[in-house]
Short mmCIF file of N, CA and C in Angstrom, two decimals:
data_model
loop_
_atom_site.label_atom_id
_atom_site.label_comp_id
_atom_site.label_asym_id
_atom_site.label_seq_id
_atom_site.Cartn_x
_atom_site.Cartn_y
_atom_site.Cartn_z
N UNK A 1 58.28 -47.89 2.49
CA UNK A 1 56.95 -47.95 1.91
C UNK A 1 56.15 -46.71 2.29
N UNK A 2 56.27 -46.30 3.55
CA UNK A 2 55.51 -45.14 4.00
C UNK A 2 55.94 -43.87 3.26
N UNK A 3 57.23 -43.72 2.95
CA UNK A 3 57.70 -42.55 2.21
C UNK A 3 57.17 -42.55 0.78
N UNK A 4 57.14 -43.71 0.17
CA UNK A 4 56.64 -43.81 -1.20
C UNK A 4 55.16 -43.47 -1.25
N UNK A 5 54.39 -44.04 -0.36
CA UNK A 5 52.95 -43.79 -0.36
C UNK A 5 52.63 -42.37 0.09
N UNK A 6 53.49 -41.77 0.92
CA UNK A 6 53.29 -40.38 1.32
C UNK A 6 53.38 -39.46 0.11
N UNK A 7 54.25 -39.77 -0.85
CA UNK A 7 54.35 -38.97 -2.08
C UNK A 7 53.07 -39.03 -2.90
N UNK A 8 52.29 -40.09 -2.70
CA UNK A 8 51.04 -40.25 -3.42
C UNK A 8 49.85 -39.68 -2.65
N UNK A 9 50.10 -39.10 -1.47
CA UNK A 9 49.05 -38.42 -0.73
C UNK A 9 48.60 -39.05 0.56
N UNK A 10 49.26 -40.11 1.02
CA UNK A 10 48.83 -40.80 2.23
C UNK A 10 49.44 -40.18 3.47
N UNK A 11 48.75 -40.37 4.57
CA UNK A 11 49.26 -39.99 5.88
C UNK A 11 49.07 -41.17 6.81
N UNK A 12 49.84 -41.21 7.87
CA UNK A 12 49.71 -42.29 8.83
C UNK A 12 50.79 -43.33 8.64
N UNK A 13 50.56 -44.48 9.26
CA UNK A 13 51.54 -45.55 9.17
C UNK A 13 50.85 -46.89 9.38
N UNK A 14 51.59 -47.94 9.14
CA UNK A 14 51.10 -49.29 9.39
C UNK A 14 50.18 -49.82 8.31
N UNK A 15 49.19 -50.57 8.75
CA UNK A 15 48.29 -51.27 7.83
C UNK A 15 47.50 -50.32 6.95
N UNK A 16 47.15 -49.15 7.48
CA UNK A 16 46.37 -48.20 6.69
C UNK A 16 47.17 -47.73 5.48
N UNK A 17 48.44 -47.42 5.67
CA UNK A 17 49.28 -46.96 4.56
C UNK A 17 49.46 -48.09 3.54
N UNK A 18 49.70 -49.27 4.03
CA UNK A 18 49.87 -50.42 3.13
C UNK A 18 48.60 -50.64 2.31
N UNK A 19 47.45 -50.60 2.96
CA UNK A 19 46.19 -50.80 2.24
C UNK A 19 45.93 -49.67 1.25
N UNK A 20 46.34 -48.46 1.58
CA UNK A 20 46.21 -47.36 0.63
C UNK A 20 46.96 -47.65 -0.66
N UNK A 21 48.16 -48.18 -0.51
CA UNK A 21 48.97 -48.54 -1.68
C UNK A 21 48.35 -49.71 -2.43
N UNK A 22 47.86 -50.69 -1.71
CA UNK A 22 47.22 -51.85 -2.34
C UNK A 22 46.00 -51.42 -3.14
N UNK A 23 45.23 -50.48 -2.62
CA UNK A 23 44.06 -50.01 -3.35
C UNK A 23 44.46 -49.25 -4.62
N UNK A 24 45.58 -48.52 -4.60
CA UNK A 24 46.03 -47.87 -5.82
C UNK A 24 46.39 -48.90 -6.89
N UNK A 25 47.06 -49.96 -6.49
CA UNK A 25 47.38 -51.04 -7.43
C UNK A 25 46.09 -51.72 -7.90
N UNK A 26 45.16 -51.91 -6.98
CA UNK A 26 43.89 -52.54 -7.33
C UNK A 26 43.11 -51.72 -8.34
N UNK A 27 43.25 -50.40 -8.28
CA UNK A 27 42.56 -49.55 -9.26
C UNK A 27 43.02 -49.91 -10.67
N UNK A 28 44.29 -50.19 -10.83
CA UNK A 28 44.80 -50.60 -12.13
C UNK A 28 44.27 -51.96 -12.54
N UNK A 29 44.14 -52.86 -11.59
CA UNK A 29 43.64 -54.20 -11.91
C UNK A 29 42.16 -54.17 -12.31
N UNK A 30 41.38 -53.32 -11.65
CA UNK A 30 39.98 -53.18 -12.03
C UNK A 30 39.89 -52.54 -13.42
N UNK A 31 40.79 -51.59 -13.70
CA UNK A 31 40.82 -50.98 -15.04
C UNK A 31 41.16 -52.03 -16.10
N UNK A 32 42.05 -52.96 -15.78
CA UNK A 32 42.37 -54.04 -16.72
C UNK A 32 41.13 -54.91 -16.96
N UNK A 33 40.36 -55.15 -15.92
CA UNK A 33 39.15 -55.97 -16.07
C UNK A 33 38.15 -55.31 -17.03
N UNK A 34 37.95 -54.00 -16.90
CA UNK A 34 37.00 -53.34 -17.80
C UNK A 34 37.59 -53.16 -19.20
N UNK A 35 38.92 -53.08 -19.29
CA UNK A 35 39.55 -53.02 -20.61
C UNK A 35 39.28 -54.32 -21.36
N UNK A 36 39.16 -55.41 -20.62
CA UNK A 36 38.80 -56.68 -21.24
C UNK A 36 37.43 -56.63 -21.89
N UNK A 37 36.55 -55.80 -21.37
CA UNK A 37 35.24 -55.63 -21.98
C UNK A 37 35.36 -54.93 -23.33
N UNK A 38 36.25 -53.95 -23.43
CA UNK A 38 36.48 -53.28 -24.71
C UNK A 38 37.06 -54.28 -25.71
N UNK A 39 37.96 -55.11 -25.23
CA UNK A 39 38.55 -56.14 -26.09
C UNK A 39 37.46 -57.11 -26.56
N UNK A 40 36.55 -57.47 -25.68
CA UNK A 40 35.46 -58.37 -26.06
C UNK A 40 34.55 -57.73 -27.11
N UNK A 41 34.29 -56.43 -26.95
CA UNK A 41 33.48 -55.71 -27.95
C UNK A 41 34.14 -55.79 -29.32
N UNK A 42 35.41 -55.49 -29.35
CA UNK A 42 36.14 -55.48 -30.62
C UNK A 42 36.20 -56.88 -31.21
N UNK A 43 36.42 -57.89 -30.39
CA UNK A 43 36.49 -59.26 -30.89
C UNK A 43 35.15 -59.72 -31.47
N UNK A 44 34.06 -59.34 -30.83
CA UNK A 44 32.75 -59.71 -31.37
C UNK A 44 32.56 -59.15 -32.77
N UNK A 45 32.99 -57.92 -32.95
CA UNK A 45 32.85 -57.30 -34.27
C UNK A 45 33.84 -57.88 -35.27
N UNK A 46 35.10 -58.03 -34.86
CA UNK A 46 36.14 -58.50 -35.77
C UNK A 46 35.93 -59.93 -36.23
N UNK A 47 35.41 -60.77 -35.37
CA UNK A 47 35.21 -62.18 -35.71
C UNK A 47 33.89 -62.45 -36.44
N UNK A 48 33.09 -61.42 -36.61
CA UNK A 48 31.83 -61.58 -37.32
C UNK A 48 30.67 -62.04 -36.47
N UNK A 49 30.89 -62.21 -35.17
CA UNK A 49 29.80 -62.65 -34.30
C UNK A 49 28.72 -61.58 -34.18
N UNK A 50 29.12 -60.35 -34.26
CA UNK A 50 28.16 -59.25 -34.15
C UNK A 50 27.25 -59.20 -35.37
N UNK A 51 27.76 -59.60 -36.52
CA UNK A 51 26.94 -59.60 -37.74
C UNK A 51 25.71 -60.48 -37.56
N UNK A 52 25.90 -61.62 -36.94
CA UNK A 52 24.77 -62.53 -36.72
C UNK A 52 23.71 -61.92 -35.81
N UNK A 53 24.12 -61.09 -34.91
CA UNK A 53 23.17 -60.45 -34.00
C UNK A 53 22.47 -59.26 -34.67
N UNK A 54 23.23 -58.48 -35.39
CA UNK A 54 22.68 -57.24 -35.95
C UNK A 54 21.82 -57.45 -37.18
N UNK A 55 21.81 -58.63 -37.78
CA UNK A 55 20.89 -58.88 -38.89
C UNK A 55 19.47 -59.09 -38.36
N UNK A 56 19.37 -59.28 -37.08
CA UNK A 56 18.06 -59.39 -36.43
C UNK A 56 17.60 -57.99 -36.03
N UNK A 57 16.40 -57.85 -35.49
CA UNK A 57 15.93 -56.51 -35.12
C UNK A 57 16.56 -55.99 -33.82
N UNK A 58 17.88 -55.94 -33.78
CA UNK A 58 18.62 -55.40 -32.64
C UNK A 58 19.36 -54.17 -33.13
N UNK A 59 19.10 -53.06 -32.50
CA UNK A 59 19.79 -51.83 -32.89
C UNK A 59 21.21 -51.83 -32.34
N UNK A 60 22.13 -51.29 -33.12
CA UNK A 60 23.53 -51.26 -32.72
C UNK A 60 23.73 -50.47 -31.43
N UNK A 61 23.03 -49.35 -31.28
CA UNK A 61 23.20 -48.54 -30.08
C UNK A 61 22.68 -49.28 -28.85
N UNK A 62 21.63 -50.08 -29.03
CA UNK A 62 21.09 -50.84 -27.90
C UNK A 62 22.07 -51.94 -27.48
N UNK A 63 22.67 -52.61 -28.46
CA UNK A 63 23.68 -53.62 -28.16
C UNK A 63 24.84 -52.98 -27.41
N UNK A 64 25.30 -51.83 -27.89
CA UNK A 64 26.41 -51.15 -27.24
C UNK A 64 26.03 -50.69 -25.84
N UNK A 65 24.81 -50.19 -25.65
CA UNK A 65 24.37 -49.74 -24.33
C UNK A 65 24.37 -50.88 -23.33
N UNK A 66 23.95 -52.06 -23.76
CA UNK A 66 23.97 -53.22 -22.86
C UNK A 66 25.41 -53.58 -22.50
N UNK A 67 26.30 -53.57 -23.48
CA UNK A 67 27.70 -53.90 -23.21
C UNK A 67 28.35 -52.86 -22.29
N UNK A 68 28.00 -51.58 -22.48
CA UNK A 68 28.52 -50.53 -21.60
C UNK A 68 27.98 -50.74 -20.19
N UNK A 69 26.73 -51.08 -20.07
CA UNK A 69 26.15 -51.36 -18.75
C UNK A 69 26.85 -52.50 -18.05
N UNK A 70 27.18 -53.54 -18.79
CA UNK A 70 27.90 -54.68 -18.21
C UNK A 70 29.29 -54.24 -17.74
N UNK A 71 29.97 -53.44 -18.55
CA UNK A 71 31.29 -52.95 -18.17
C UNK A 71 31.25 -52.07 -16.94
N UNK A 72 30.26 -51.21 -16.85
CA UNK A 72 30.12 -50.33 -15.68
C UNK A 72 29.79 -51.16 -14.43
N UNK A 73 28.90 -52.12 -14.58
CA UNK A 73 28.57 -53.00 -13.45
C UNK A 73 29.79 -53.78 -12.99
N UNK A 74 30.61 -54.22 -13.94
CA UNK A 74 31.84 -54.93 -13.61
C UNK A 74 32.78 -54.04 -12.80
N UNK A 75 32.93 -52.79 -13.21
CA UNK A 75 33.82 -51.86 -12.50
C UNK A 75 33.35 -51.65 -11.06
N UNK A 76 32.07 -51.44 -10.88
CA UNK A 76 31.54 -51.20 -9.53
C UNK A 76 31.61 -52.47 -8.69
N UNK A 77 31.21 -53.60 -9.25
CA UNK A 77 31.22 -54.85 -8.50
C UNK A 77 32.64 -55.25 -8.11
N UNK A 78 33.58 -55.11 -9.02
CA UNK A 78 34.97 -55.46 -8.71
C UNK A 78 35.53 -54.53 -7.64
N UNK A 79 35.15 -53.27 -7.67
CA UNK A 79 35.63 -52.31 -6.67
C UNK A 79 35.08 -52.63 -5.29
N UNK A 80 33.79 -52.92 -5.22
CA UNK A 80 33.17 -53.27 -3.93
C UNK A 80 33.77 -54.59 -3.42
N UNK A 81 33.94 -55.55 -4.30
CA UNK A 81 34.53 -56.83 -3.91
C UNK A 81 35.96 -56.65 -3.40
N UNK A 82 36.71 -55.72 -3.99
CA UNK A 82 38.05 -55.42 -3.51
C UNK A 82 38.01 -54.89 -2.09
N UNK A 83 37.06 -54.00 -1.81
CA UNK A 83 36.91 -53.47 -0.46
C UNK A 83 36.56 -54.55 0.55
N UNK A 84 35.66 -55.44 0.17
CA UNK A 84 35.26 -56.54 1.06
C UNK A 84 36.44 -57.48 1.30
N UNK A 85 37.17 -57.81 0.23
CA UNK A 85 38.33 -58.70 0.38
C UNK A 85 39.40 -58.06 1.27
N UNK A 86 39.60 -56.75 1.13
CA UNK A 86 40.57 -56.05 1.99
C UNK A 86 40.12 -56.11 3.44
N UNK A 87 38.82 -55.97 3.67
CA UNK A 87 38.31 -56.04 5.04
C UNK A 87 38.52 -57.44 5.63
N UNK A 88 38.26 -58.48 4.81
CA UNK A 88 38.46 -59.84 5.29
C UNK A 88 39.92 -60.05 5.67
N UNK A 89 40.83 -59.60 4.81
CA UNK A 89 42.25 -59.73 5.09
C UNK A 89 42.68 -58.94 6.31
N UNK A 90 42.22 -57.70 6.41
CA UNK A 90 42.58 -56.85 7.56
C UNK A 90 41.99 -57.41 8.84
N UNK A 91 40.78 -57.92 8.77
CA UNK A 91 40.12 -58.48 9.94
C UNK A 91 40.83 -59.74 10.41
N UNK A 92 41.31 -60.54 9.47
CA UNK A 92 42.02 -61.76 9.86
C UNK A 92 43.35 -61.47 10.55
N UNK A 93 43.90 -60.29 10.29
CA UNK A 93 45.17 -59.89 10.91
C UNK A 93 44.96 -58.95 12.10
N UNK A 94 43.72 -58.74 12.48
CA UNK A 94 43.36 -57.89 13.62
C UNK A 94 43.93 -56.48 13.46
N UNK A 95 43.76 -55.92 12.25
CA UNK A 95 44.30 -54.59 11.94
C UNK A 95 43.43 -53.47 12.51
N UNK A 96 42.24 -53.79 12.96
CA UNK A 96 41.37 -52.79 13.57
C UNK A 96 40.70 -51.86 12.58
N UNK A 97 40.52 -52.31 11.36
CA UNK A 97 39.84 -51.49 10.35
C UNK A 97 38.45 -52.04 10.10
N UNK A 98 37.47 -51.14 10.09
CA UNK A 98 36.10 -51.57 9.88
C UNK A 98 35.78 -51.77 8.41
N UNK A 99 34.63 -52.36 8.17
CA UNK A 99 34.23 -52.64 6.79
C UNK A 99 33.86 -51.37 6.04
N UNK A 100 33.28 -50.39 6.72
CA UNK A 100 32.84 -49.17 6.03
C UNK A 100 34.01 -48.40 5.41
N UNK A 101 35.10 -48.14 6.14
CA UNK A 101 36.22 -47.44 5.48
C UNK A 101 36.82 -48.22 4.31
N UNK A 102 36.83 -49.53 4.41
CA UNK A 102 37.40 -50.33 3.34
C UNK A 102 36.44 -50.46 2.16
N UNK A 103 35.15 -50.42 2.40
CA UNK A 103 34.19 -50.36 1.29
C UNK A 103 34.31 -49.02 0.57
N UNK A 104 34.49 -47.93 1.34
CA UNK A 104 34.71 -46.62 0.72
C UNK A 104 35.99 -46.62 -0.11
N UNK A 105 37.03 -47.27 0.41
CA UNK A 105 38.28 -47.38 -0.34
C UNK A 105 38.06 -48.18 -1.62
N UNK A 106 37.25 -49.22 -1.54
CA UNK A 106 36.95 -50.01 -2.72
C UNK A 106 36.18 -49.22 -3.76
N UNK A 107 35.18 -48.49 -3.32
CA UNK A 107 34.40 -47.66 -4.24
C UNK A 107 35.27 -46.56 -4.84
N UNK A 108 36.27 -46.11 -4.10
CA UNK A 108 37.16 -45.07 -4.57
C UNK A 108 37.96 -45.49 -5.81
N UNK A 109 38.14 -46.79 -6.02
CA UNK A 109 38.92 -47.23 -7.17
C UNK A 109 38.07 -47.44 -8.43
N UNK A 110 36.77 -47.25 -8.34
CA UNK A 110 35.90 -47.42 -9.51
C UNK A 110 36.05 -46.29 -10.54
N UNK A 111 36.16 -45.01 -10.16
CA UNK A 111 36.21 -43.95 -11.17
C UNK A 111 37.33 -44.07 -12.20
N UNK A 112 38.56 -44.44 -11.83
CA UNK A 112 39.57 -44.59 -12.89
C UNK A 112 39.21 -45.70 -13.88
N UNK A 113 38.64 -46.78 -13.38
CA UNK A 113 38.24 -47.87 -14.27
C UNK A 113 37.13 -47.41 -15.21
N UNK A 114 36.19 -46.66 -14.69
CA UNK A 114 35.10 -46.13 -15.52
C UNK A 114 35.67 -45.18 -16.58
N UNK A 115 36.66 -44.37 -16.20
CA UNK A 115 37.30 -43.46 -17.15
C UNK A 115 38.01 -44.24 -18.26
N UNK A 116 38.78 -45.24 -17.88
CA UNK A 116 39.48 -46.06 -18.86
C UNK A 116 38.47 -46.74 -19.79
N UNK A 117 37.39 -47.24 -19.22
CA UNK A 117 36.35 -47.88 -20.02
C UNK A 117 35.73 -46.88 -20.99
N UNK A 118 35.48 -45.67 -20.51
CA UNK A 118 34.93 -44.64 -21.37
C UNK A 118 35.85 -44.29 -22.53
N UNK A 119 37.14 -44.19 -22.26
CA UNK A 119 38.11 -43.92 -23.33
C UNK A 119 38.12 -45.10 -24.32
N UNK A 120 38.03 -46.31 -23.80
CA UNK A 120 37.98 -47.48 -24.67
C UNK A 120 36.74 -47.50 -25.55
N UNK A 121 35.59 -47.12 -25.00
CA UNK A 121 34.35 -47.07 -25.79
C UNK A 121 34.45 -45.96 -26.83
N UNK A 122 35.02 -44.82 -26.45
CA UNK A 122 35.21 -43.73 -27.41
C UNK A 122 36.13 -44.18 -28.55
N UNK A 123 37.22 -44.84 -28.21
CA UNK A 123 38.13 -45.35 -29.23
C UNK A 123 37.43 -46.39 -30.11
N UNK A 124 36.59 -47.22 -29.50
CA UNK A 124 35.84 -48.22 -30.27
C UNK A 124 34.92 -47.54 -31.28
N UNK A 125 34.35 -46.41 -30.89
CA UNK A 125 33.47 -45.68 -31.80
C UNK A 125 34.23 -44.95 -32.90
N UNK A 126 35.41 -44.44 -32.58
CA UNK A 126 36.16 -43.63 -33.55
C UNK A 126 37.13 -44.44 -34.39
N UNK A 127 37.89 -45.30 -33.76
CA UNK A 127 38.89 -46.12 -34.46
C UNK A 127 38.82 -47.55 -33.92
N UNK A 128 37.82 -48.31 -34.33
CA UNK A 128 37.57 -49.63 -33.73
C UNK A 128 38.78 -50.56 -33.73
N UNK A 129 39.57 -50.53 -34.77
CA UNK A 129 40.72 -51.44 -34.85
C UNK A 129 41.82 -51.08 -33.86
N UNK A 130 41.81 -49.90 -33.35
CA UNK A 130 42.82 -49.45 -32.39
C UNK A 130 42.29 -49.37 -30.96
N UNK A 131 41.02 -49.70 -30.76
CA UNK A 131 40.38 -49.52 -29.46
C UNK A 131 41.08 -50.31 -28.35
N UNK A 132 41.43 -51.54 -28.63
CA UNK A 132 42.08 -52.37 -27.61
C UNK A 132 43.45 -51.80 -27.27
N UNK A 133 44.21 -51.41 -28.27
CA UNK A 133 45.54 -50.85 -28.03
C UNK A 133 45.45 -49.54 -27.25
N UNK A 134 44.48 -48.71 -27.57
CA UNK A 134 44.31 -47.44 -26.86
C UNK A 134 43.96 -47.70 -25.40
N UNK A 135 43.04 -48.62 -25.16
CA UNK A 135 42.59 -48.89 -23.80
C UNK A 135 43.70 -49.48 -22.94
N UNK A 136 44.33 -50.53 -23.42
CA UNK A 136 45.42 -51.13 -22.65
C UNK A 136 46.64 -50.22 -22.59
N UNK A 137 46.86 -49.44 -23.64
CA UNK A 137 47.96 -48.48 -23.64
C UNK A 137 47.80 -47.44 -22.54
N UNK A 138 46.57 -46.99 -22.32
CA UNK A 138 46.30 -46.04 -21.24
C UNK A 138 46.61 -46.64 -19.88
N UNK A 139 46.30 -47.91 -19.71
CA UNK A 139 46.58 -48.57 -18.43
C UNK A 139 48.08 -48.73 -18.23
N UNK A 140 48.78 -49.17 -19.26
CA UNK A 140 50.23 -49.33 -19.16
C UNK A 140 50.87 -47.98 -18.86
N UNK A 141 50.44 -46.94 -19.57
CA UNK A 141 50.95 -45.60 -19.32
C UNK A 141 50.73 -45.20 -17.86
N UNK A 142 49.57 -45.50 -17.34
CA UNK A 142 49.25 -45.13 -15.96
C UNK A 142 50.16 -45.83 -14.97
N UNK A 143 50.47 -47.11 -15.21
CA UNK A 143 51.37 -47.83 -14.31
C UNK A 143 52.79 -47.27 -14.39
N UNK A 144 53.24 -46.94 -15.59
CA UNK A 144 54.57 -46.34 -15.74
C UNK A 144 54.64 -45.01 -15.00
N UNK A 145 53.63 -44.19 -15.15
CA UNK A 145 53.60 -42.90 -14.46
C UNK A 145 53.54 -43.11 -12.95
N UNK A 146 52.80 -44.11 -12.50
CA UNK A 146 52.70 -44.40 -11.07
C UNK A 146 54.07 -44.74 -10.48
N UNK A 147 54.86 -45.46 -11.23
CA UNK A 147 56.21 -45.81 -10.76
C UNK A 147 57.04 -44.54 -10.60
N UNK A 148 57.02 -43.67 -11.61
CA UNK A 148 57.81 -42.44 -11.52
C UNK A 148 57.28 -41.50 -10.44
N UNK A 149 55.97 -41.43 -10.29
CA UNK A 149 55.39 -40.54 -9.28
C UNK A 149 55.68 -41.00 -7.87
N UNK A 150 55.87 -42.30 -7.68
CA UNK A 150 56.13 -42.81 -6.33
C UNK A 150 57.57 -42.56 -5.89
N UNK A 151 58.48 -42.32 -6.83
CA UNK A 151 59.87 -42.11 -6.44
C UNK A 151 60.33 -40.66 -6.58
N UNK A 152 59.51 -39.80 -7.16
CA UNK A 152 59.92 -38.41 -7.34
C UNK A 152 58.74 -37.47 -7.14
N UNK A 153 59.02 -36.32 -6.57
CA UNK A 153 57.97 -35.32 -6.39
C UNK A 153 58.01 -34.27 -7.50
N UNK A 154 58.94 -34.37 -8.42
CA UNK A 154 59.11 -33.36 -9.47
C UNK A 154 58.32 -33.65 -10.74
N UNK A 155 57.57 -34.70 -10.77
CA UNK A 155 56.85 -35.08 -11.98
C UNK A 155 55.34 -34.88 -11.84
N UNK A 156 54.95 -33.78 -11.20
CA UNK A 156 53.53 -33.51 -10.99
C UNK A 156 52.74 -33.44 -12.28
N UNK A 157 53.30 -32.80 -13.30
CA UNK A 157 52.62 -32.69 -14.59
C UNK A 157 52.44 -34.07 -15.22
N UNK A 158 53.43 -34.94 -15.06
CA UNK A 158 53.35 -36.29 -15.60
C UNK A 158 52.32 -37.10 -14.83
N UNK A 159 52.28 -36.90 -13.54
CA UNK A 159 51.32 -37.59 -12.67
C UNK A 159 49.89 -37.29 -13.08
N UNK A 160 49.65 -36.07 -13.54
CA UNK A 160 48.30 -35.67 -13.93
C UNK A 160 47.81 -36.37 -15.20
N UNK A 161 48.69 -37.02 -15.95
CA UNK A 161 48.27 -37.71 -17.16
C UNK A 161 47.75 -39.12 -16.88
N UNK A 162 47.85 -39.57 -15.65
CA UNK A 162 47.41 -40.91 -15.29
C UNK A 162 46.05 -40.88 -14.61
N UNK A 163 45.06 -41.56 -15.17
CA UNK A 163 43.76 -41.61 -14.48
C UNK A 163 43.83 -42.36 -13.15
N UNK A 164 44.80 -43.25 -13.00
CA UNK A 164 44.90 -44.02 -11.76
C UNK A 164 45.43 -43.18 -10.60
N UNK A 165 46.08 -42.07 -10.89
CA UNK A 165 46.67 -41.26 -9.82
C UNK A 165 45.84 -40.03 -9.49
N UNK A 166 44.64 -39.97 -10.00
CA UNK A 166 43.74 -38.88 -9.61
C UNK A 166 42.91 -39.26 -8.39
N UNK A 167 43.08 -40.47 -7.92
CA UNK A 167 42.43 -40.89 -6.69
C UNK A 167 43.46 -40.87 -5.58
N UNK A 168 42.99 -40.72 -4.38
CA UNK A 168 43.86 -40.76 -3.21
C UNK A 168 43.97 -42.19 -2.70
N UNK A 169 45.06 -42.49 -1.99
CA UNK A 169 45.21 -43.84 -1.44
C UNK A 169 44.35 -44.06 -0.19
N UNK A 170 43.06 -44.14 -0.40
CA UNK A 170 42.11 -44.38 0.69
C UNK A 170 42.35 -45.80 1.18
N UNK A 171 42.39 -46.09 2.43
CA UNK A 171 42.00 -45.37 3.63
C UNK A 171 43.12 -44.55 4.27
N UNK A 172 44.29 -44.46 3.63
CA UNK A 172 45.40 -43.71 4.21
C UNK A 172 45.26 -42.21 3.97
N UNK A 173 44.30 -41.81 3.18
CA UNK A 173 44.03 -40.39 2.90
C UNK A 173 42.54 -40.26 2.60
N UNK A 174 41.99 -39.07 2.82
CA UNK A 174 40.57 -38.91 2.47
C UNK A 174 40.37 -38.97 0.96
N UNK A 175 39.24 -39.49 0.54
CA UNK A 175 38.94 -39.63 -0.89
C UNK A 175 38.84 -38.26 -1.54
N UNK A 176 39.26 -38.19 -2.79
CA UNK A 176 39.13 -36.97 -3.59
C UNK A 176 37.85 -37.08 -4.39
N UNK A 177 36.76 -36.69 -3.77
CA UNK A 177 35.43 -36.86 -4.39
C UNK A 177 35.31 -36.01 -5.65
N UNK A 178 35.87 -34.80 -5.62
CA UNK A 178 35.79 -33.92 -6.79
C UNK A 178 36.45 -34.56 -8.01
N UNK A 179 37.63 -35.13 -7.83
CA UNK A 179 38.31 -35.81 -8.93
C UNK A 179 37.50 -37.01 -9.41
N UNK A 180 36.89 -37.72 -8.48
CA UNK A 180 36.09 -38.89 -8.86
C UNK A 180 34.88 -38.48 -9.70
N UNK A 181 34.25 -37.39 -9.33
CA UNK A 181 33.08 -36.93 -10.09
C UNK A 181 33.50 -36.46 -11.47
N UNK A 182 34.58 -35.70 -11.54
CA UNK A 182 35.05 -35.23 -12.85
C UNK A 182 35.43 -36.41 -13.69
#
């Protein structure tokens, strides 16, 4: 496990390395949660529920802005909750990890989810009928790339196509703040 996670940028051993790997997997799960928001957007429109709302004095951009806000809040809340849950688990096993590093690790997994959500919203605006497939397809692609990147060091170019692998496995490595901002 340590060799696999070392290929993804981790250093150290023990619980920290394991948690670094768990947070990388959790980044994908948070991305799936926000992809569900894109699916909900598309379903509201496809099933005609949105028509009932938009015949009233509600602007389409305002409706979308509220839905985007909910998706962003979901990404941040799920990330922070992941950090807290990791701390509870680590604390119960006397791993010696504080809440602050694990909250930072939790917050570190929010940017890929926000990116996936942004791509889903862009797809919803450009090709609404394909938005769900594009969003979930990006997540599936990222997991496939993560598998190949964990077993080989020769696929750096392929690794760069995954939004989930632009983060470091915090707390086993320092966060890549520059990648998170971009």
